[in-house]
PDB file of C-alpha atoms in Angstrom:
ATOM      1  CA  ARG A   1     141.623  76.266  17.220  1.00  0.00           C
ATOM      2  CA  TYR A   2     141.394  79.229  14.897  1.00  0.00           C
ATOM      3  CA  TRP A   3     142.667  82.051  17.052  1.00  0.00           C
ATOM      4  CA  ARG A   4     144.934  80.024  19.344  1.00  0.00           C
ATOM      5  CA  ASP A   5     146.896  78.548  16.440  1.00  0.00           C
ATOM      6  CA  TRP A   6     147.050  81.778  14.421  1.00  0.00           C
ATOM      7  CA  SER A   7     145.764  79.716  11.509  1.00  0.00           C
ATOM      8  CA  SER A   8     142.470  79.241   9.736  1.00  0.00           C
ATOM      9  CA  ASP A   9     140.423  76.434   8.331  1.00  0.00           C
ATOM     10  CA  VAL A  10     138.121  78.887   6.578  1.00  0.00           C
ATOM     11  CA  CYS A  11     140.670  81.216   4.948  1.00  0.00           C
ATOM     12  CA  SER A  12     143.245  80.249   2.341  1.00  0.00           C
ATOM     13  CA  SER A  13     146.259  81.655   4.166  1.00  0.00           C
ATOM     14  CA  ASP A  14     148.650  79.670   6.306  1.00  0.00           C
ATOM     15  CA  LEU A  15     149.470  82.176   9.047  1.00  0.00           C
ATOM     16  CA  ASN A  16     151.434  80.073  11.517  1.00  0.00           C
ATOM     17  CA  ALA A  17     154.713  81.894  10.880  1.00  0.00           C
ATOM     18  CA  ALA A  18     153.446  85.215   9.573  1.00  0.00           C
ATOM     19  CA  PRO A  19     152.836  88.645  11.095  1.00  0.00           C
ATOM     20  CA  ILE A  20     149.210  88.641  12.178  1.00  0.00           C
ATOM     21  CA  LEU A  21     147.341  91.566  10.650  1.00  0.00           C
ATOM     22  CA  ILE A  22     144.572  93.028  12.799  1.00  0.00           C
ATOM     23  CA  GLY A  23     142.255  95.705  11.444  1.00  0.00           C
ATOM     24  CA  HIS A  24     141.905  98.448  14.085  1.00  0.00           C
ATOM     25  CA  ARG A  25     138.150  99.077  14.419  1.00  0.00           C
ATOM     26  CA  GLY A  26     137.950  97.326  11.065  1.00  0.00           C
ATOM     27  CA  TYR A  27     139.569  99.086   8.125  1.00  0.00           C
ATOM     28  CA  SER A  28     139.161 102.491   9.729  1.00  0.00           C
ATOM     29  CA  ARG A  29     140.906 104.414   6.972  1.00  0.00           C
ATOM     30  CA  ALA A  30     138.588 103.063   4.300  1.00  0.00           C
ATOM     31  CA  ALA A  31     135.249 103.318   6.123  1.00  0.00           C
ATOM     32  CA  PRO A  32     133.827 104.710   9.370  1.00  0.00           C
ATOM     33  CA  GLU A  33     135.370 102.951  12.352  1.00  0.00           C
ATOM     34  CA  ASN A  34     133.499 100.098  14.020  1.00  0.00           C
ATOM     35  CA  THR A  35     130.901  99.803  11.261  1.00  0.00           C
ATOM     36  CA  LEU A  36     129.860  96.848   9.137  1.00  0.00           C
ATOM     37  CA  ALA A  37     131.451  98.612   6.157  1.00  0.00           C
ATOM     38  CA  ALA A  38     134.782  98.885   7.985  1.00  0.00           C
ATOM     39  CA  PHE A  39     134.738  95.213   8.966  1.00  0.00           C
ATOM     40  CA  ALA A  40     133.861  94.102   5.429  1.00  0.00           C
ATOM     41  CA  ALA A  41     136.638  96.271   4.014  1.00  0.00           C
ATOM     42  CA  ALA A  42     139.178  94.824   6.457  1.00  0.00           C
ATOM     43  CA  ILE A  43     138.265  91.265   5.509  1.00  0.00           C
ATOM     44  CA  ALA A  44     138.468  92.162   1.813  1.00  0.00           C
ATOM     45  CA  ALA A  45     141.948  93.614   2.440  1.00  0.00           C
ATOM     46  CA  GLY A  46     143.127  90.264   3.789  1.00  0.00           C
ATOM     47  CA  VAL A  47     143.360  90.727   7.563  1.00  0.00           C
ATOM     48  CA  THR A  48     143.594  87.788   9.920  1.00  0.00           C
ATOM     49  CA  CYS A  49     141.535  89.505  12.571  1.00  0.00           C
ATOM     50  CA  ILE A  50     139.364  92.532  13.214  1.00  0.00           C
ATOM     51  CA  GLU A  51     139.416  94.547  16.428  1.00  0.00           C
ATOM     52  CA  LEU A  52     136.160  96.124  17.608  1.00  0.00           C
ATOM     53  CA  ASP A  53     134.839  97.997  20.627  1.00  0.00           C
ATOM     54  CA  VAL A  54     131.793  97.147  22.728  1.00  0.00           C
ATOM     55  CA  GLN A  55     129.489  99.457  24.653  1.00  0.00           C
ATOM     56  CA  PHE A  56     126.047  98.576  26.067  1.00  0.00           C
ATOM     57  CA  ASP A  57     122.645  99.977  25.167  1.00  0.00           C
ATOM     58  CA  HIS A  58     119.953 100.866  27.697  1.00  0.00           C
ATOM     59  CA  ALA A  59     118.968  97.188  28.064  1.00  0.00           C
ATOM     60  CA  ASN A  60     122.615  96.057  28.347  1.00  0.00           C
ATOM     61  CA  ILE A  61     122.705  94.693  24.805  1.00  0.00           C
ATOM     62  CA  PRO A  62     126.278  94.891  23.451  1.00  0.00           C
ATOM     63  CA  VAL A  63     126.689  97.322  20.552  1.00  0.00           C
ATOM     64  CA  ILE A  64     129.754  98.366  18.570  1.00  0.00           C
ATOM     65  CA  LEU A  65     131.079 101.847  19.355  1.00  0.00           C
ATOM     66  CA  HIS A  66     134.334 103.133  20.795  1.00  0.00           C
ATOM     67  CA  ASP A  67     133.000 106.062  22.824  1.00  0.00           C
ATOM     68  CA  THR A  68     130.428 106.064  25.594  1.00  0.00           C
ATOM     69  CA  THR A  69     128.895 109.153  23.963  1.00  0.00           C
ATOM     70  CA  LEU A  70     127.481 109.566  20.460  1.00  0.00           C
ATOM     71  CA  ASP A  71     128.678 113.036  19.545  1.00  0.00           C
ATOM     72  CA  ARG A  72     131.974 112.177  17.811  1.00  0.00           C
ATOM     73  CA  THR A  73     130.798 109.574  15.296  1.00  0.00           C
ATOM     74  CA  CYS A  74     127.029 110.079  15.246  1.00  0.00           C
ATOM     75  CA  THR A  75     127.033 113.859  15.821  1.00  0.00           C
ATOM     76  CA  LEU A  76     124.200 113.377  18.266  1.00  0.00           C
ATOM     77  CA  PRO A  77     124.190 114.358  21.951  1.00  0.00           C
ATOM     78  CA  GLY A  78     123.732 111.733  24.600  1.00  0.00           C
ATOM     79  CA  ASN A  79     125.191 108.474  25.815  1.00  0.00           C
ATOM     80  CA  VAL A  80     125.030 105.088  24.144  1.00  0.00           C
ATOM     81  CA  ALA A  81     123.373 103.650  27.262  1.00  0.00           C
ATOM     82  CA  GLU A  82     120.395 106.004  26.845  1.00  0.00           C
ATOM     83  CA  TYR A  83     119.233 104.383  23.601  1.00  0.00           C
ATOM     84  CA  PRO A  84     117.931 100.940  22.610  1.00  0.00           C
ATOM     85  CA  ALA A  85     120.027  98.974  20.136  1.00  0.00           C
ATOM     86  CA  ALA A  86     117.314  99.250  17.475  1.00  0.00           C
ATOM     87  CA  SER A  87     117.448 103.049  17.611  1.00  0.00           C
ATOM     88  CA  LEU A  88     121.245 103.096  17.578  1.00  0.00           C
ATOM     89  CA  ARG A  89     121.165 100.999  14.413  1.00  0.00           C
ATOM     90  CA  THR A  90     119.219 103.752  12.592  1.00  0.00           C
ATOM     91  CA  LEU A  91     121.553 106.600  13.535  1.00  0.00           C
ATOM     92  CA  ASP A  92     123.870 108.258  11.037  1.00  0.00           C
ATOM     93  CA  ASN A  93     127.186 106.779  12.159  1.00  0.00           C
ATOM     94  CA  GLY A  94     129.004 107.473   8.913  1.00  0.00           C
ATOM     95  CA  THR A  95     128.625 111.036   7.656  1.00  0.00           C
ATOM     96  CA  SER A  96     131.306 112.244  10.064  1.00  0.00           C
ATOM     97  CA  TYR A  97     133.667 110.109   7.945  1.00  0.00           C
ATOM     98  CA  ALA A  98     132.056 110.696   4.541  1.00  0.00           C
ATOM     99  CA  PRO A  99     128.472 111.368   3.357  1.00  0.00           C
ATOM    100  CA  TYR A 100     128.485 108.125   1.366  1.00  0.00           C
ATOM    101  CA  PHE A 101     128.321 106.208   4.657  1.00  0.00           C
ATOM    102  CA  ALA A 102     125.312 108.051   6.091  1.00  0.00           C
ATOM    103  CA  THR A 103     123.320 104.824   6.401  1.00  0.00           C
ATOM    104  CA  GLU A 104     125.973 103.090   8.504  1.00  0.00           C
ATOM    105  CA  GLY A 105     124.354 102.886  11.921  1.00  0.00           C
ATOM    106  CA  VAL A 106     125.706 101.529  15.182  1.00  0.00           C
ATOM    107  CA  PRO A 107     125.583  97.735  14.779  1.00  0.00           C
ATOM    108  CA  SER A 108     124.956  95.301  17.598  1.00  0.00           C
ATOM    109  CA  LEU A 109     127.556  92.660  18.399  1.00  0.00           C
ATOM    110  CA  ALA A 110     125.027  90.014  17.403  1.00  0.00           C
ATOM    111  CA  GLU A 111     124.708  91.611  13.956  1.00  0.00           C
ATOM    112  CA  VAL A 112     128.495  91.523  13.542  1.00  0.00           C
ATOM    113  CA  PHE A 113     128.485  87.848  14.493  1.00  0.00           C
ATOM    114  CA  ARG A 114     125.706  87.060  12.045  1.00  0.00           C
ATOM    115  CA  GLN A 115     127.488  88.782   9.174  1.00  0.00           C
ATOM    116  CA  PHE A 116     131.142  87.965   9.848  1.00  0.00           C
ATOM    117  CA  GLY A 117     131.216  85.149  12.387  1.00  0.00           C
ATOM    118  CA  GLY A 118     133.479  82.297  11.304  1.00  0.00           C
ATOM    119  CA  ARG A 119     135.090  84.366   8.543  1.00  0.00           C
ATOM    120  CA  VAL A 120     137.701  86.147  10.632  1.00  0.00           C
ATOM    121  CA  ALA A 121     139.070  86.206  14.181  1.00  0.00           C
ATOM    122  CA  MET A 122     137.855  89.026  16.427  1.00  0.00           C
ATOM    123  CA  ILE A 123     139.401  90.964  19.294  1.00  0.00           C
ATOM    124  CA  ILE A 124     136.415  92.342  21.194  1.00  0.00           C
ATOM    125  CA  GLU A 125     137.446  95.155  23.506  1.00  0.00           C
ATOM    126  CA  ILE A 126     135.005  95.853  26.304  1.00  0.00           C
ATOM    127  CA  LYS A 127     135.109  99.622  26.730  1.00  0.00           C
ATOM    128  CA  ALA A 128     132.709 100.033  29.655  1.00  0.00           C
ATOM    129  CA  ALA A 129     130.572  98.101  32.097  1.00  0.00           C
ATOM    130  CA  PRO A 130     126.817  97.773  31.537  1.00  0.00           C
ATOM    131  CA  ALA A 131     124.545 100.111  33.487  1.00  0.00           C
ATOM    132  CA  GLY A 132     124.640  99.242  37.168  1.00  0.00           C
ATOM    133  CA  GLY A 133     127.185  96.506  36.538  1.00  0.00           C
ATOM    134  CA  THR A 134     130.896  95.749  36.492  1.00  0.00           C
ATOM    135  CA  LEU A 135     133.481  94.692  33.930  1.00  0.00           C
ATOM    136  CA  ALA A 136     132.880  91.139  35.110  1.00  0.00           C
ATOM    137  CA  ASP A 137     129.216  91.531  34.174  1.00  0.00           C
ATOM    138  CA  ALA A 138     130.231  92.885  30.776  1.00  0.00           C
ATOM    139  CA  GLU A 139     132.522  89.913  30.249  1.00  0.00           C
ATOM    140  CA  ASN A 140     129.721  87.510  31.173  1.00  0.00           C
ATOM    141  CA  ILE A 141     127.275  89.105  28.719  1.00  0.00           C
ATOM    142  CA  VAL A 142     129.712  89.147  25.815  1.00  0.00           C
ATOM    143  CA  ALA A 143     131.120  85.674  26.507  1.00  0.00           C
ATOM    144  CA  ALA A 144     127.602  84.212  26.612  1.00  0.00           C
ATOM    145  CA  LEU A 145     126.809  85.811  23.224  1.00  0.00           C
ATOM    146  CA  ILE A 146     130.037  84.506  21.712  1.00  0.00           C
ATOM    147  CA  HIS A 147     129.173  81.036  22.946  1.00  0.00           C
ATOM    148  CA  GLU A 148     125.581  81.303  21.705  1.00  0.00           C
ATOM    149  CA  PHE A 149     126.887  81.936  18.182  1.00  0.00           C
ATOM    150  CA  GLY A 150     129.419  79.106  18.447  1.00  0.00           C
ATOM    151  CA  LEU A 151     132.376  81.465  18.045  1.00  0.00           C
ATOM    152  CA  ASP A 152     134.404  80.475  21.109  1.00  0.00           C
ATOM    153  CA  ASP A 153     137.423  79.620  18.952  1.00  0.00           C
ATOM    154  CA  TYR A 154     137.241  82.832  16.918  1.00  0.00           C
ATOM    155  CA  CYS A 155     137.055  85.494  19.636  1.00  0.00           C
ATOM    156  CA  VAL A 156     139.257  87.058  22.277  1.00  0.00           C
ATOM    157  CA  LEU A 157     137.960  89.466  24.909  1.00  0.00           C
ATOM    158  CA  ALA A 158     140.129  92.501  25.580  1.00  0.00           C
ATOM    159  CA  ASN A 159     140.452  95.184  28.223  1.00  0.00           C
ATOM    160  CA  PHE A 160     143.065  97.314  29.961  1.00  0.00           C
ATOM    161  CA  SER A 161     142.468  95.589  33.306  1.00  0.00           C
ATOM    162  CA  LEU A 162     141.435  92.327  34.904  1.00  0.00           C
ATOM    163  CA  MET A 163     137.864  91.304  34.197  1.00  0.00           C
ATOM    164  CA  GLY A 164     136.050  88.472  35.968  1.00  0.00           C
ATOM    165  CA  GLY A 165     137.604  85.385  34.395  1.00  0.00           C
ATOM    166  CA  HIS A 166     134.227  83.915  33.442  1.00  0.00           C
ATOM    167  CA  ALA A 167     134.944  83.705  29.710  1.00  0.00           C
ATOM    168  CA  TRP A 168     138.060  81.604  30.212  1.00  0.00           C
ATOM    169  CA  ALA A 169     136.822  79.494  33.115  1.00  0.00           C
ATOM    170  CA  THR A 170     133.422  78.666  31.599  1.00  0.00           C
ATOM    171  CA  PHE A 171     133.906  78.684  27.826  1.00  0.00           C
ATOM    172  CA  GLY A 172     137.676  78.621  27.298  1.00  0.00           C
ATOM    173  CA  ILE A 173     137.491  82.033  25.604  1.00  0.00           C
ATOM    174  CA  PRO A 174     140.852  83.751  26.191  1.00  0.00           C
ATOM    175  CA  CYS A 175     141.498  87.388  26.986  1.00  0.00           C
ATOM    176  CA  LEU A 176     143.926  90.007  25.760  1.00  0.00           C
ATOM    177  CA  LEU A 177     145.413  92.590  28.102  1.00  0.00           C
ATOM    178  CA  TYR A 178     146.131  95.992  26.607  1.00  0.00           C
ATOM    179  CA  THR A 179     148.844  98.026  28.283  1.00  0.00           C
ATOM    180  CA  SER A 180     151.339 100.829  27.759  1.00  0.00           C
ATOM    181  CA  THR A 181     153.205 100.082  30.995  1.00  0.00           C
ATOM    182  CA  ILE A 182     155.261  96.942  31.570  1.00  0.00           C
ATOM    183  CA  THR A 183     158.382  95.959  33.472  1.00  0.00           C
ATOM    184  CA  SER A 184     161.390  94.333  31.840  1.00  0.00           C
ATOM    185  CA  GLY A 185     160.257  91.106  33.507  1.00  0.00           C
ATOM    186  CA  GLY A 186     156.776  91.377  32.003  1.00  0.00           C
ATOM    187  CA  ALA A 187     154.791  92.461  35.066  1.00  0.00           C
ATOM    188  CA  VAL A 188     151.723  94.610  34.366  1.00  0.00           C
ATOM    189  CA  GLY A 189     149.931  96.351  37.195  1.00  0.00           C
ATOM    190  CA  GLY A 190     152.160  94.563  39.697  1.00  0.00           C
ATOM    191  CA  THR A 191     151.107  91.125  38.404  1.00  0.00           C
ATOM    192  CA  SER A 192     153.541  88.811  36.649  1.00  0.00           C
ATOM    193  CA  ALA A 193     153.031  87.591  33.104  1.00  0.00           C
ATOM    194  CA  ALA A 194     152.705  84.031  34.397  1.00  0.00           C
ATOM    195  CA  LEU A 195     149.789  84.968  36.657  1.00  0.00           C
ATOM    196  CA  TRP A 196     148.051  86.899  33.891  1.00  0.00           C
ATOM    197  CA  VAL A 197     148.377  83.893  31.585  1.00  0.00           C
ATOM    198  CA  ALA A 198     147.075  81.571  34.300  1.00  0.00           C
ATOM    199  CA  ALA A 199     143.998  83.819  34.559  1.00  0.00           C
ATOM    200  CA  GLY A 200     143.258  83.323  30.851  1.00  0.00           C
ATOM    201  CA  TYR A 201     145.100  86.342  29.434  1.00  0.00           C
ATOM    202  CA  LEU A 202     146.821  84.437  26.667  1.00  0.00           C
ATOM    203  CA  TYR A 203     147.477  87.597  24.664  1.00  0.00           C
ATOM    204  CA  LEU A 204     149.172  90.908  25.362  1.00  0.00           C
ATOM    205  CA  GLY A 205     148.457  94.054  23.370  1.00  0.00           C
ATOM    206  CA  LEU A 206     151.477  96.297  23.866  1.00  0.00           C
ATOM    207  CA  GLN A 207     151.551  99.927  22.745  1.00  0.00           C
ATOM    208  CA  LEU A 208     154.308 100.917  20.369  1.00  0.00           C
ATOM    209  CA  GLY A 209     156.953 102.977  22.174  1.00  0.00           C
ATOM    210  CA  THR A 210     156.269 101.471  25.603  1.00  0.00           C
ATOM    211  CA  THR A 211     159.311 101.349  27.871  1.00  0.00           C
ATOM    212  CA  ASN A 212     160.591  97.750  28.106  1.00  0.00           C
ATOM    213  CA  TYR A 213     158.697  96.903  24.905  1.00  0.00           C
ATOM    214  CA  THR A 214     161.138  94.213  23.740  1.00  0.00           C
ATOM    215  CA  ALA A 215     162.012  92.679  27.117  1.00  0.00           C
ATOM    216  CA  GLY A 216     158.455  92.809  28.410  1.00  0.00           C
ATOM    217  CA  SER A 217     157.008  91.139  25.329  1.00  0.00           C
ATOM    218  CA  ALA A 218     159.668  88.427  25.525  1.00  0.00           C
ATOM    219  CA  ALA A 219     158.665  87.704  29.121  1.00  0.00           C
ATOM    220  CA  TRP A 220     155.027  87.211  28.100  1.00  0.00           C
ATOM    221  CA  VAL A 221     155.999  84.841  25.306  1.00  0.00           C
ATOM    222  CA  ALA A 222     158.149  82.900  27.771  1.00  0.00           C
ATOM    223  CA  ALA A 223     155.064  82.616  29.999  1.00  0.00           C
ATOM    224  CA  GLY A 224     153.102  81.071  27.130  1.00  0.00           C
ATOM    225  CA  ALA A 225     151.336  84.107  25.661  1.00  0.00           C
ATOM    226  CA  LYS A 226     151.369  85.764  22.244  1.00  0.00           C
ATOM    227  CA  VAL A 227     151.980  89.485  21.794  1.00  0.00           C
ATOM    228  CA  VAL A 228     150.532  92.015  19.343  1.00  0.00           C
ATOM    229  CA  GLY A 229     151.563  95.655  19.045  1.00  0.00           C
ATOM    230  CA  TRP A 230     149.309  98.691  18.614  1.00  0.00           C
ATOM    231  CA  THR A 231     148.632 100.865  16.701  1.00  0.00           C
ATOM    232  CA  ALA A 232     150.298 101.145  13.277  1.00  0.00           C
ATOM    233  CA  PHE A 233     149.244 104.151  11.207  1.00  0.00           C
ATOM    234  CA  GLY A 234     151.834 103.509   8.495  1.00  0.00           C
ATOM    235  CA  GLN A 235     154.630 101.236   7.343  1.00  0.00           C
ATOM    236  CA  TYR A 236     157.194 102.769   9.707  1.00  0.00           C
ATOM    237  CA  ASP A 237     154.986 102.051  12.727  1.00  0.00           C
ATOM    238  CA  ALA A 238     154.421  98.475  11.572  1.00  0.00           C
ATOM    239  CA  ASP A 239     158.143  97.887  11.154  1.00  0.00           C
ATOM    240  CA  GLN A 240     158.802  99.244  14.646  1.00  0.00           C
ATOM    241  CA  ILE A 241     156.079  97.067  16.163  1.00  0.00           C
ATOM    242  CA  LEU A 242     157.414  93.916  14.529  1.00  0.00           C
ATOM    243  CA  ALA A 243     161.069  94.734  15.253  1.00  0.00           C
ATOM    244  CA  ALA A 244     160.729  92.994  18.632  1.00  0.00           C
ATOM    245  CA  PRO A 245     161.178  89.260  17.906  1.00  0.00           C
ATOM    246  CA  SER A 246     158.475  88.269  20.394  1.00  0.00           C
ATOM    247  CA  VAL A 247     155.792  90.447  18.780  1.00  0.00           C
ATOM    248  CA  THR A 248     153.930  88.445  16.130  1.00  0.00           C
ATOM    249  CA  GLY A 249     150.942  90.659  15.374  1.00  0.00           C
ATOM    250  CA  VAL A 250     150.246  94.258  14.451  1.00  0.00           C
ATOM    251  CA  ILE A 251     147.043  96.227  14.971  1.00  0.00           C
ATOM    252  CA  CYS A 252     146.750  98.676  12.087  1.00  0.00           C
ATOM    253  CA  SER A 253     144.289 101.268  10.866  1.00  0.00           C
ATOM    254  CA  ASP A 254     145.094 100.613   7.204  1.00  0.00           C
ATOM    255  CA  PRO A 255     145.843  96.944   6.562  1.00  0.00           C
ATOM    256  CA  SER A 256     146.192  97.388   2.804  1.00  0.00           C
ATOM    257  CA  TYR A 257     149.831  98.446   2.852  1.00  0.00           C
ATOM    258  CA  LEU A 258     150.663  95.603   5.213  1.00  0.00           C
ATOM    259  CA  THR A 259     148.875  92.903   3.245  1.00  0.00           C
ATOM    260  CA  ASN A 260     150.627  94.099   0.121  1.00  0.00           C
ATOM    261  CA  ASP A 261     154.074  94.408   1.698  1.00  0.00           C
ATOM    262  CA  TYR A 262     153.839  91.046   3.467  1.00  0.00           C
ATOM    263  CA  ARG A 263     152.029  89.251   0.634  1.00  0.00           C
ATOM    264  CA  ASP A 264     154.858  86.723   0.092  1.00  0.00           C
ATOM    265  CA  VAL A 265     155.058  85.927   3.811  1.00  0.00           C
ATOM    266  CA  ILE A 266     151.359  85.647   4.413  1.00  0.00           C
ATOM    267  CA  GLY A 267     150.149  84.201   1.138  1.00  0.00           C
ATOM    268  CA  ALA A 268     146.967  86.280   1.299  1.00  0.00           C
ATOM    269  CA  THR A 269     145.048  87.151  -1.829  1.00  0.00           C
ATOM    270  CA  VAL A 270     144.532  90.907  -1.946  1.00  0.00           C
TER     271      VAL A 270
END
């Protein structure tokens, strides 16, 4: 399976033994974060995976934006949940990065799937619950959409806490737990790595500089998980993330320097 094996039957690279390169909100140094342009740029740069953030519109349709409000990227007052997805798509979600990207709106998750599904793995971080709902409801909505597009083997759902378990139990879609706090034995939030893995959290996203970074990541790997580190903003960060033997992936804002530096290991064409 594409994501589980860290390998691809649709890309030319054999990634079983390589650092896994994950574009943070796409290629967020080359294009506005969480936009179709950023995702296309990340794929062109040779990433294995893109990471993206999900909010919900006023009808609980999943859309791609990091913040619950629009003012930072769209320079518009108001909350994402106040607008329909069709209106969000027409907003200027790019000028805050550069005027060239003025036509980059807020895409829906379905649009991302239609354009990039099957071409790259995706870490889909659920940033907030839908209106009147819970994180479990958010997980259900996103998991159902993943399954509808036939992308169960290409996607991982991510959050900083326990969701409902529906994605794993119903569709076999695994989850990734983000954290910046871990014990030397791998416990997060008082729960052991083994119990997290049993609940479908087959991946750990561990922040660079976290206390017990090396020992905690080793405990998760011993429990059967894979570990990625976040976030690299340069080569030094990437080297620090991958210095722990149990960490096999790096989430980076600029994958170009990594794909170039690790070209011989990864075999990617960049």
